[in-house]
Amino acid sequence: MAAEQDPEGRAAARPLLTDLYQATMALGYWRAGRAQEAAEFELFFRRCPFGGGFALAAGLRDCVRFVRAFRLRDADVQFLASVLPPDTDPAFFQHLRALDCSGVTVRALPEGSLAFPGVPLLQVSGPLLVVQLLETPLLCLVSYASLIATNAARLRLIAGPEKRLLELGLRRAQGPDGGLTASTYSYLGGFDGSSNMLAGQLRGVPVAGTLAHSFITSFSGTEVPPDPMLAPAAGQGPRVDLAACVETWLERVCRHLGLGVQEPHRGERAAFVAYALAFPRAFQGLLDTYSVWRSGLPNFLAVALALGELGYQAVGVRLDSGDLLQQAQETRGVFRTVAAQFRAPWLESVPIAVSNNVDEEELARLAQKGSEVNVIGIGTSVVTCPRQPSLGCVYKLVSVGGQPRMKLTEDPEKQTLPGSKAAFRLLGSDGALLLDVLQLAEEPPPQAGQELRVWPRGTQESCTVRPAHVEPLLRLWVQQGQLCEPLPSLAESRAFAQQSLSRLSPAHRRLEQPALYQVALSEKLRALVDRLSARGAL
């Protein structure tokens, strides 16, 4: 089987990104003569994260690439030999060297799908030894990606559709792989871009960024630009000494604001001029290095108005400390008065960006009507998921040799659903989601307009439902190691995620104390569960 030859595929995960007990079980299966026995596992979660009512499925792209590229190299096998018992039959290691996923089939929810407890995100079938070895890597690839996508979706719901959300959390992420995953799947979940250049290069995430306080504090004001001259934006007319023009505008701005011309920091102004010379069409100001009102704002206005004379328009400012909501409102007020005073109407609508430990509560403040904030940068609160650090996905055996398998335990929540299954989403005539139903794979699918008896999980009573529409949830992505259809692009999955969320009712989409979305079992699946439970209790 040919592996995809691209940096993203090779970077997804390596075969030994796994737990030791996967290797010990592999040896046990091989020694028992069961390595090639047909088996099926399901990957799912038991509770929606963050106390919410939904999750977004993510990580499929990485899983498919990992499965198709799976191959143990000589160095991998040599390391396994060093940690397994020294008397392990050498034939086992020869078996590992020939191992690939040419016999593996993967069904899954498309990336960006709404996901609910107990409904498989992935179904993985194939030779028992191989699909067992896939457990830990697939869990690693799906769990964090889905958690990040769901967290980002929550933040997008709080912010509303108009605010621009940027992920700025790479420096706060749990290592480089965590940073890349967070940047990728926060975009899928609804963010507009990321500061992470590698996510842009490998995953196509739109990248964005401006300047840091260090750039501003590095200037004292005594620096002389090697070439302070700037040509008009239209390309015609004489070049102008931008630094000198800024000083002229500073006097006018300070007079209007009631400030002394010596109050704005010289070094900050020099930094703004240097940045404007480098990016005349994308000039932005970071206002809070010294004082927003006495320095950052007047210095920004002087540079922006000087650029405006040459036909350029500043593209934004950023606030990174203090009461962000209040400062944004006051900054917008100054923009309006200055725009009127100097006949620069474009200045009224200069975007205001904010950042600084923005969490869900602060985001709600910044997103309220009249906040005047246009762009919100979020770092720690999106990449570390502080409300819940893990989704808690599990990967459970449901079938071996065509026979259903079920885990029975003293904890009812940890019991598994046996057998190879299909999953469907039932909808009402208005397109509203009614419930998801799990059934055995051999059962005929539910039919629109026909009454169906199901057993909601967590209850002892059945109910009937008559769906107007029925949607199959699990699609075939890999069959016998071969890709069955092209993987959607990240941008396509992002659009699908937003479409999926729009179909969820307000009660289920509510972030605090949401209504519980029902997942139900078909009569045949419920009967199988009862039969195996009774047999296991004997």
XYZ file of C-alpha atoms in Angstrom:
538
model
C 0.000 0.000 0.000
C 1.477 3.338 -1.043
C 1.565 5.956 1.708
C 0.786 9.553 0.939
C 4.035 11.342 0.305
C 3.492 14.754 1.856
C 4.822 16.506 4.976
C 1.390 16.712 6.605
C 0.814 12.970 6.277
C 4.220 12.050 7.689
C 3.784 14.521 10.544
C 0.375 13.191 11.670
C 1.813 10.538 13.997
C 4.362 7.725 14.095
C 3.461 4.073 14.757
C 5.237 4.007 18.116
C 3.217 6.962 19.392
C 1.412 4.365 21.435
C 1.263 2.607 24.791
C 3.418 -0.388 25.642
C 0.411 -2.557 26.359
C -0.632 -2.337 22.715
C 2.614 -4.102 21.819
C 2.231 -6.689 24.567
C -1.331 -7.450 23.427
C -0.105 -7.695 19.848
C 2.387 -10.347 20.931
C -0.374 -12.132 22.840
C -2.696 -12.161 19.813
C 0.103 -13.404 17.550
C 1.155 -16.128 19.976
C -2.484 -17.273 20.226
C -2.789 -17.456 16.450
C -5.365 -14.651 16.349
C -3.451 -11.876 14.587
C -5.572 -12.076 11.416
C -8.926 -12.557 13.114
C -11.487 -9.988 11.915
C -12.292 -7.396 14.559
C -14.051 -4.048 14.879
C -13.496 -1.205 17.334
C -15.477 1.966 17.931
C -14.080 5.307 19.090
C -16.535 7.503 20.998
C -16.939 9.692 24.080
C -19.310 9.288 27.005
C -20.117 12.893 27.945
C -20.217 16.163 26.037
C -17.324 18.431 27.031
C -17.474 21.670 29.028
C -20.885 20.843 30.472
C -22.345 21.593 27.041
C -24.802 19.709 24.893
C -22.704 18.902 21.827
C -19.249 18.195 20.459
C -17.696 18.665 17.039
C -15.992 15.653 15.486
C -12.458 16.444 14.345
C -9.166 14.718 13.603
C -10.425 12.424 10.844
C -8.025 13.844 8.276
C -5.065 13.028 10.522
C -6.433 9.560 11.276
C -6.880 8.652 7.629
C -3.390 9.861 6.791
C -1.947 7.954 9.731
C -3.690 4.711 8.794
C -2.620 4.931 5.157
C 1.002 5.670 6.091
C 1.209 3.094 8.919
C 4.342 0.995 8.665
C 6.833 -0.108 11.315
C 10.387 0.698 10.304
C 13.438 -1.319 11.266
C 14.258 1.132 14.067
C 10.706 0.767 15.430
C 10.909 -3.021 15.447
C 14.355 -2.945 17.043
C 13.046 -0.765 19.845
C 10.075 -3.079 20.402
C 12.491 -5.986 20.627
C 14.399 -4.106 23.338
C 11.329 -3.657 25.551
C 9.618 -7.014 25.011
C 10.920 -10.175 26.752
C 14.316 -11.271 25.388
C 12.985 -14.746 24.584
C 10.268 -13.372 22.247
C 10.075 -15.480 19.067
C 11.974 -13.625 16.279
C 9.157 -14.600 13.926
C 6.922 -12.094 15.733
C 9.241 -9.259 14.766
C 9.270 -10.475 11.180
C 5.479 -10.294 11.308
C 5.670 -6.706 12.539
C 8.042 -5.716 9.738
C 5.458 -6.796 7.172
C 2.588 -5.066 8.953
C 0.512 -2.357 7.283
C -3.138 -1.253 7.162
C -4.023 -2.759 3.787
C -6.740 -4.780 5.545
C -8.169 -1.896 7.570
C -11.514 -0.193 6.933
C -12.513 3.115 8.534
C -16.003 4.568 8.799
C -16.405 7.909 10.535
C -18.398 11.056 11.054
C -17.233 13.717 8.597
C -15.057 16.374 10.217
C -17.170 19.177 11.588
C -20.142 16.907 12.338
C -22.174 17.333 15.480
C -21.313 14.439 17.770
C -23.088 13.119 20.835
C -22.240 10.604 23.590
C -22.050 6.992 22.508
C -22.241 7.687 18.785
C -19.022 6.461 17.117
C -16.713 9.130 15.802
C -14.755 6.318 14.131
C -15.405 2.648 13.397
C -12.214 0.741 12.658
C -12.272 -2.829 11.366
C -9.591 -5.205 10.153
C -7.136 -7.803 11.447
C -7.290 -7.906 15.249
C -3.583 -7.297 15.878
C -3.415 -4.268 13.594
C -6.596 -2.545 14.725
C -5.522 -3.042 18.323
C -2.227 -1.283 17.579
C -4.188 1.659 16.152
C -6.021 2.369 19.413
C -3.737 4.853 21.152
C -2.663 6.858 18.083
C -6.247 7.264 16.897
C -7.397 8.336 20.345
C -4.549 10.841 20.478
C -5.421 12.234 17.052
C -9.182 12.496 17.625
C -9.634 13.423 21.292
C -7.693 16.679 21.449
C -8.712 17.776 17.953
C -12.407 17.313 18.792
C -11.981 19.026 22.156
C -10.307 22.049 20.553
C -12.889 22.258 17.761
C -15.715 22.120 20.309
C -14.056 24.733 22.529
C -13.578 27.015 19.536
C -17.206 26.497 18.527
C -18.343 27.550 22.005
C -16.228 30.691 21.794
C -17.639 31.440 18.348
C -21.197 31.044 19.652
C -20.421 33.515 22.443
C -18.764 35.993 20.086
C -21.502 35.792 17.478
C -20.964 35.790 13.715
C -19.629 39.325 13.294
C -16.550 39.439 15.518
C -13.276 38.251 14.012
C -11.639 35.632 16.248
C -7.906 34.942 16.065
C -6.126 32.058 17.811
C -2.909 33.350 19.410
C -2.079 30.434 21.703
C 1.001 28.781 20.219
C 3.290 30.061 22.985
C 0.832 28.707 25.591
C 0.215 25.326 23.945
C 1.218 21.922 25.276
C 4.210 21.458 23.018
C 4.622 21.915 19.263
C 2.217 19.127 18.278
C -0.412 20.510 20.632
C 0.144 23.957 19.195
C -0.299 22.789 15.599
C -3.401 20.781 16.504
C -4.914 23.697 18.412
C -4.309 26.163 15.582
C -5.749 23.748 13.020
C -8.900 22.740 14.843
C -9.710 26.097 16.391
C -10.022 27.225 12.779
C -12.297 24.279 12.015
C -14.389 25.179 15.068
C -15.032 28.720 13.867
C -12.001 30.955 14.426
C -10.987 33.135 11.494
C -7.245 32.591 11.636
C -4.163 31.941 13.712
C -0.784 33.455 14.447
C 0.778 30.006 13.868
C 2.849 30.075 10.687
C 3.290 26.290 10.579
C -0.486 25.828 10.654
C -0.622 28.134 7.668
C 2.093 26.272 5.815
C 0.935 22.704 6.513
C -2.808 23.060 7.009
C -3.835 26.176 5.098
C -5.027 28.058 8.179
C -5.192 31.828 7.448
C -2.420 33.528 9.413
C -2.527 36.953 11.020
C -0.306 39.044 13.251
C 1.020 42.508 13.925
C 3.771 43.539 16.335
C 4.707 43.015 19.972
C 5.598 45.403 22.772
C 9.247 44.440 22.320
C 9.298 46.039 18.879
C 8.085 49.317 20.365
C 10.334 49.310 23.444
C 13.354 48.570 21.237
C 13.125 52.145 19.879
C 14.300 55.145 21.895
C 13.362 57.836 19.387
C 16.924 58.678 18.452
C 17.011 56.222 15.571
C 17.168 57.644 12.065
C 15.491 55.527 9.346
C 17.943 54.854 6.506
C 15.214 55.916 4.084
C 12.306 57.854 5.648
C 10.829 58.667 2.251
C 7.512 57.104 1.184
C 5.817 57.342 -2.200
C 2.059 57.991 -2.486
C -0.173 54.908 -2.552
C -1.233 55.656 -6.126
C 2.408 55.539 -7.210
C 2.369 59.059 -8.649
C 3.782 62.199 -7.107
C 6.882 63.009 -5.082
C 8.074 60.881 -2.196
C 7.507 62.353 1.259
C 9.573 62.245 4.436
C 7.126 60.245 6.547
C 8.874 60.898 9.879
C 8.742 64.670 9.344
C 5.136 64.497 8.222
C 4.255 62.550 11.378
C 5.769 65.260 13.590
C 3.592 67.873 11.891
C 0.489 65.778 12.399
C 1.421 65.072 16.022
C 1.167 68.770 16.864
C -2.310 68.965 15.338
C -3.491 65.759 17.046
C -2.161 66.769 20.471
C -3.791 70.175 20.156
C -7.121 68.510 19.383
C -6.771 66.004 22.268
C -5.557 68.627 24.754
C -2.148 67.006 25.174
C 1.319 68.487 25.283
C 3.367 67.565 22.238
C 6.067 66.161 24.549
C 3.707 63.657 26.217
C 3.586 60.949 23.511
C 6.629 58.674 23.799
C 9.298 59.386 21.155
C 10.440 55.786 20.968
C 6.923 54.514 20.445
C 6.408 57.030 17.655
C 9.673 55.992 16.028
C 8.549 52.367 16.191
C 5.230 53.236 14.554
C 7.021 55.164 11.792
C 9.390 52.234 11.196
C 6.456 49.824 11.003
C 4.547 52.167 8.675
C 7.537 52.426 6.348
C 7.713 48.624 6.237
C 3.938 48.127 5.912
C 2.345 51.312 4.574
C -0.693 49.397 3.323
C -1.071 47.353 6.508
C -0.147 49.753 9.286
C -1.415 48.776 12.743
C -0.722 50.263 16.120
C -0.255 48.531 19.472
C -1.489 51.246 21.811
C -0.763 50.205 25.398
C 3.036 49.928 25.653
C 3.253 53.154 27.672
C -0.106 54.915 27.967
C -3.036 54.456 25.601
C -4.379 57.994 25.988
C -1.214 60.052 26.448
C 1.028 58.163 24.058
C -0.218 55.189 22.039
C -3.340 56.789 20.644
C -1.867 60.189 19.654
C 1.214 58.535 18.171
C -0.964 56.140 16.167
C -3.200 58.956 14.951
C -0.233 61.048 13.848
C 1.182 58.201 11.790
C -2.210 57.126 10.441
C -3.101 60.649 9.323
C 0.324 61.124 7.733
C -0.203 57.914 5.795
C -3.709 59.084 4.922
C -2.300 62.154 3.200
C -0.430 59.787 0.905
C -3.508 57.691 0.160
C -2.896 54.854 2.627
C -5.354 53.737 5.310
C -4.344 52.191 8.619
C -5.859 48.726 9.083
C -6.221 48.561 12.851
C -5.117 49.033 16.417
C -4.667 46.540 19.247
C -5.283 46.876 22.989
C -3.589 44.324 25.206
C -4.170 45.393 28.820
C -6.626 47.067 31.162
C -10.395 47.158 30.726
C -10.522 46.172 27.066
C -14.219 46.924 26.614
C -14.017 50.425 28.063
C -10.817 51.251 26.205
C -12.274 50.068 22.907
C -15.342 52.250 23.364
C -13.277 55.286 24.293
C -10.831 54.680 21.444
C -13.689 54.514 18.965
C -15.005 57.792 20.352
C -11.628 59.461 19.756
C -11.496 58.031 16.231
C -14.864 59.601 15.478
C -13.961 63.063 16.756
C -10.566 63.058 15.037
C -12.129 61.782 11.795
C -14.567 64.692 11.860
C -11.942 67.250 12.861
C -9.493 66.329 10.105
C -11.965 65.182 7.456
C -10.724 61.600 7.473
C -13.949 59.508 7.464
C -12.080 56.243 7.004
C -10.648 56.684 10.520
C -14.053 56.138 12.134
C -14.125 52.487 11.103
C -10.506 51.475 11.778
C -10.805 47.967 13.308
C -10.068 47.651 17.022
C -8.476 44.382 18.119
C -8.133 43.237 21.728
C -6.204 40.494 23.477
C -5.098 39.602 27.022
C -6.264 36.383 28.692
C -9.707 36.505 27.118
C -11.900 33.703 28.508
C -15.583 32.889 27.962
C -16.792 35.468 30.480
C -14.605 38.265 29.110
C -15.511 37.291 25.571
C -19.194 37.707 26.407
C -18.442 41.277 27.607
C -16.450 42.081 24.492
C -19.122 40.664 22.197
C -22.007 42.676 23.648
C -23.800 45.221 21.512
C -21.964 48.520 21.323
C -18.609 47.106 22.428
C -16.790 48.644 19.413
C -14.433 45.633 19.365
C -13.914 44.124 15.907
C -11.178 41.548 16.404
C -10.570 39.371 19.468
C -7.363 37.421 19.977
C -7.607 34.397 22.268
C -4.655 32.271 23.316
C -4.613 30.270 26.547
C -8.380 29.828 26.786
C -8.649 28.158 23.413
C -5.499 26.022 23.223
C -5.470 24.683 26.813
C -9.246 24.196 27.216
C -9.122 25.209 30.901
C -12.741 24.257 31.565
C -12.006 20.621 30.630
C -8.560 19.438 29.571
C -9.622 16.143 27.957
C -12.599 14.891 25.969
C -12.176 11.369 27.379
C -12.639 9.416 24.151
C -12.441 5.619 24.362
C -11.768 2.913 21.782
C -13.689 -0.267 22.483
C -13.895 -3.696 20.890
C -17.427 -4.400 19.618
C -16.959 -7.449 17.403
C -14.498 -10.316 16.837
C -14.911 -12.950 14.156
C -18.340 -11.555 13.381
C -19.498 -12.116 16.968
C -20.527 -9.162 19.159
C -18.430 -8.290 22.181
C -19.549 -6.226 25.170
C -17.736 -4.875 28.192
C -19.709 -5.444 31.400
C -18.675 -3.580 34.510
C -19.964 -2.451 37.871
C -20.164 1.070 36.444
C -23.138 1.162 34.028
C -21.728 4.237 32.285
C -18.691 2.211 31.213
C -20.653 -0.626 29.626
C -20.183 -0.786 25.875
C -22.673 -1.385 23.081
C -21.952 -4.652 21.271
C -21.865 -5.488 17.592
C -21.131 -3.781 14.313
C -23.467 -0.814 14.108
C -24.918 1.882 11.886
C -25.922 5.341 13.083
C -28.637 7.670 11.792
C -29.850 11.171 12.578
C -33.623 11.621 12.584
C -35.075 15.007 11.665
C -38.492 16.595 11.806
C -40.391 18.134 8.908
C -38.877 21.542 9.744
C -35.342 20.139 9.606
C -34.972 20.139 13.407
C -32.826 17.371 14.883
C -34.967 14.848 16.779
C -32.443 12.263 17.953
C -29.641 9.942 16.837
C -30.333 6.236 16.673
C -27.818 3.382 16.845
C -28.744 0.023 15.362
C -27.088 -3.190 14.277
C -25.442 -2.980 10.865
C -27.629 -5.746 9.423
C -30.871 -3.938 10.261
C -32.652 -2.024 7.488
C -32.177 1.733 7.905
C -34.991 3.857 9.320
C -37.356 5.227 6.708
C -38.719 8.755 6.498
C -42.389 8.885 7.368
C -42.389 5.493 9.099
C -42.887 5.085 12.831
C -39.880 3.731 14.678
C -39.671 2.342 18.204
C -36.419 3.204 19.971
C -34.900 3.085 23.442
C -33.283 6.362 24.553
C -30.036 5.695 26.407
C -30.227 6.174 30.145
C -33.927 5.314 30.301
C -35.867 2.112 30.847
C -38.772 3.072 28.618
C -39.091 2.996 24.854
C -40.648 5.707 22.714
C -41.816 6.032 19.151
C -40.683 8.589 16.620
C -41.760 9.299 13.046
C -38.927 11.156 11.267
C -39.590 13.307 8.238
C -35.956 12.909 7.150
C -33.238 10.349 7.931
C -29.508 11.006 7.534
C -26.844 8.285 7.774
C -24.048 9.536 9.998
C -21.062 7.281 9.314
C -19.346 7.430 5.945
C -16.853 5.005 4.463
C -13.475 6.752 4.161
C -10.958 3.896 3.961
C -11.732 0.394 2.681
C -9.061 -2.267 2.798
C -6.454 0.451 3.126
C -7.656 2.448 0.118
C -9.096 5.958 0.271
C -12.732 5.851 -0.841
C -13.309 9.551 -1.442
C -11.207 12.715 -1.269
C -10.835 14.212 2.168
C -12.501 17.630 2.473
C -10.197 20.592 2.827
C -9.898 22.228 6.222
C -11.878 25.228 4.958
C -14.659 22.924 3.720
C -14.799 21.149 7.091
C -14.940 24.529 8.838
C -17.917 25.581 6.717
C -19.604 22.241 7.400
C -19.068 22.682 11.154
C -20.807 26.062 11.098
C -23.653 24.604 9.069
C -23.941 21.716 11.546
C -24.117 24.065 14.528
C -26.806 26.165 12.839
C -29.097 23.122 12.757
C -28.884 22.567 16.497
C -31.793 23.976 18.479
C -31.104 26.925 20.810
C -31.887 24.704 23.814
C -29.241 22.164 22.771
C -26.776 24.862 21.677
C -27.027 26.671 25.017
C -23.628 26.659 26.727
C -24.902 26.481 30.299
C -27.407 23.795 31.352
C -28.306 22.786 27.806
C -31.145 20.429 26.959
C -29.970 16.824 26.629
C -29.883 15.587 23.044
C -31.143 12.019 22.873
C -29.217 9.078 21.499
C -31.365 5.961 21.247
C -30.958 2.254 20.460
C -33.015 0.254 18.029
C -35.115 -2.597 19.412
C -32.739 -5.240 18.068
C -29.662 -3.539 19.522
C -31.403 -3.067 22.865
C -32.369 -6.771 22.855
C -28.767 -7.779 22.138
C -27.533 -5.606 25.001
C -30.054 -7.187 27.380
C -29.167 -10.711 26.250
C -25.402 -10.266 26.623
C -25.845 -8.448 29.932
C -27.895 -11.348 31.309
C -25.355 -13.889 30.049
C -22.477 -11.960 31.592
C -24.244 -11.745 34.939
C -24.498 -15.534 35.233
